[in-house]
Amino acid sequence: MKKVGILTSGGDCQGLNAAIRSVAKALYREFGKDISIYGIKNGYTGLIDGDYSLMEERDFSGILTLGGTILGTSRQPFKQIRKFDGNPVDKVERMKMNYKKLGLDCLFVLGGNGTHKTANLLSEEGLNVITLPKTIDNDIWGTDMTFGFYSAVDIASDVLDRIHTTATSHSRVFIVEIMGHKAGWLTLYAGMASGSDIILIPEIPYNIDSVVAEIERREKTGKRFSILAVAEGAVSADEAKLEKKEFKKLRQQMKYPSVSYRIADEIGKKTGNEVRVTVPGHFQRGGSPCPYDRILATRFGAAAAALFREKKYGNMVALRDNEVVAVPLCEVAGKLKRVPADCEQIEAARNIGVNLGD
Ligand code: F6P
């Protein structure tokens, strides 16, 4: 009899249930009654606290299109994973103890960047771990694509499309703030998909004068509205020069709820335009996965189950050149896949006249 655990950790996204279902279906198909799957509740928290339950085959049916995660999730910051939390046994040791108590042969972990650091640590500590990359940010190193990303692109693009029609009616400047603190993939793709005029991403610090000049240039050609897709992690060129501590301090002092409101204020003052800000926020992570994500999650799930069959632990399933491959966790952990400032997508945007704020 084989025993495995499965957990989802970090911010949720579309396609988590599709991936859980796929891992389970492939395992049941391979091992039949000789496999027990334990659902670990609320991410690593469930493994730390021993909160899990034995799942049945029927638990994995009817969830392909369901948003969120049937297992629940939580954030367990990697920085604090070894920190004393009042319990004499540290969290990593508690996870190891529960893994052993359950007699697991492998732990399947579905998560983003932080999750992968902990997964790698658990692997280094001797647990058999196989991971699946998920996040709307598409910023996991080692994979061309994460599931969740294209569903969020759909939603963010839809918001921008809808803003477009009201912006044209009212001749206003509109900013749509898109999720992504460190990586601008979602903003770039949604911005391009919706024909945004200005796209500001964390990787390319913006100069407000360039943004204003573009709005004014558009006005001179008779276009009395402008649409800005702005990543929540967008930074100005001045801010980009600051040390991390100074930057944090400056942002804490900022009177605006987020960077988009500051940009709106600056544009309003410099151009006299009416500027509106829309923040779709967690809408971008909600609801049913798009077909692309269902397929990617299913491919990843089946590949993860195959790695288990082959005892290839310590790996993340990944998409490279449209092939699903295994990438060692030690290569993935601690790295971030940001938008290269000279990548082809950025070049394409520039070549059709999109202003990137620089
Ligand atoms: O999971 C990724 C993400 O959605 C980021 O795009 C966003 O910055 C962050 O999570 C929001 O986190 P939380 O759900 O904890 O507010």
mmCIF file with all atom_site columns, C-alpha atoms and ligand atoms in Angstrom, residues 11 75 135-137 179-181 232 282 285, ligand 1:
data_model
loop_
_atom_site.group_PDB
_atom_site.id
_atom_site.type_symbol
_atom_site.label_atom_id
_atom_site.label_alt_id
_atom_site.label_comp_id
_atom_site.label_asym_id
_atom_site.label_entity_id
_atom_site.label_seq_id
_atom_site.pdbx_PDB_ins_code
_atom_site.Cartn_x
_atom_site.Cartn_y
_atom_site.Cartn_z
_atom_site.occupancy
_atom_site.B_iso_or_equiv
_atom_site.pdbx_formal_charge
_atom_site.auth_seq_id
_atom_site.auth_comp_id
_atom_site.auth_asym_id
_atom_site.auth_atom_id
_atom_site.pdbx_PDB_model_num
ATOM   1  C CA . GLY A 1 11  ? -2.341 32.446 -2.596  1.00 0.00 ? 11  GLY A CA 1
ATOM   2  C CA . ARG A 1 75  ? 0.594  31.422 3.693   1.00 0.00 ? 75  ARG A CA 1
ATOM   3  C CA . THR A 1 135 ? 0.235  31.231 -9.543  1.00 0.00 ? 135 THR A CA 1
ATOM   4  C CA . ILE A 1 136 ? -1.504 33.994 -11.432 1.00 0.00 ? 136 ILE A CA 1
ATOM   5  C CA . ASP A 1 137 ? 1.863  35.796 -11.457 1.00 0.00 ? 137 ASP A CA 1
ATOM   6  C CA . MET A 1 179 ? -1.823 41.996 -9.401  1.00 0.00 ? 179 MET A CA 1
ATOM   7  C CA . GLY A 1 180 ? 1.899  41.268 -9.357  1.00 0.00 ? 180 GLY A CA 1
ATOM   8  C CA . HIS A 1 181 ? 4.245  42.795 -6.805  1.00 0.00 ? 181 HIS A CA 1
ATOM   9  C CA . GLU A 1 232 ? 0.602  46.765 -8.191  1.00 0.00 ? 232 GLU A CA 1
ATOM   10 C CA . HIS A 1 282 ? -8.666 39.229 -5.889  1.00 0.00 ? 282 HIS A CA 1
ATOM   11 C CA . ARG A 1 285 ? -7.767 34.834 -8.738  1.00 0.00 ? 285 ARG A CA 1
HETATM 12 O O1 . F6P B 2 .   ? -0.679 34.715 -5.363  1.00 0.00 ? 1   F6P B O1 1
HETATM 13 C C1 . F6P B 2 .   ? -0.116 35.771 -6.004  1.00 0.00 ? 1   F6P B C1 1
HETATM 14 C C2 . F6P B 2 .   ? -0.818 37.066 -5.626  1.00 0.00 ? 1   F6P B C2 1
HETATM 15 O O2 . F6P B 2 .   ? -2.142 37.068 -6.119  1.00 0.00 ? 1   F6P B O2 1
HETATM 16 C C3 . F6P B 2 .   ? -0.080 38.295 -6.119  1.00 0.00 ? 1   F6P B C3 1
HETATM 17 O O3 . F6P B 2 .   ? -0.345 38.630 -7.439  1.00 0.00 ? 1   F6P B O3 1
HETATM 18 C C4 . F6P B 2 .   ? -0.576 39.322 -5.141  1.00 0.00 ? 1   F6P B C4 1
HETATM 19 O O4 . F6P B 2 .   ? 0.352  40.361 -5.026  1.00 0.00 ? 1   F6P B O4 1
HETATM 20 C C5 . F6P B 2 .   ? -0.694 38.552 -3.860  1.00 0.00 ? 1   F6P B C5 1
HETATM 21 O O5 . F6P B 2 .   ? -0.873 37.205 -4.230  1.00 0.00 ? 1   F6P B O5 1
HETATM 22 C C6 . F6P B 2 .   ? -1.824 38.975 -2.982  1.00 0.00 ? 1   F6P B C6 1
HETATM 23 O O6 . F6P B 2 .   ? -1.738 38.241 -1.802  1.00 0.00 ? 1   F6P B O6 1
HETATM 24 P P1 . F6P B 2 .   ? -2.891 38.063 -0.754  1.00 0.00 ? 1   F6P B P1 1
HETATM 25 O O7 . F6P B 2 .   ? -3.930 37.154 -1.346  1.00 0.00 ? 1   F6P B O7 1
HETATM 26 O O8 . F6P B 2 .   ? -2.231 37.440 0.425   1.00 0.00 ? 1   F6P B O8 1
HETATM 27 O O9 . F6P B 2 .   ? -3.469 39.416 -0.494  1.00 0.00 ? 1   F6P B O9 1
#
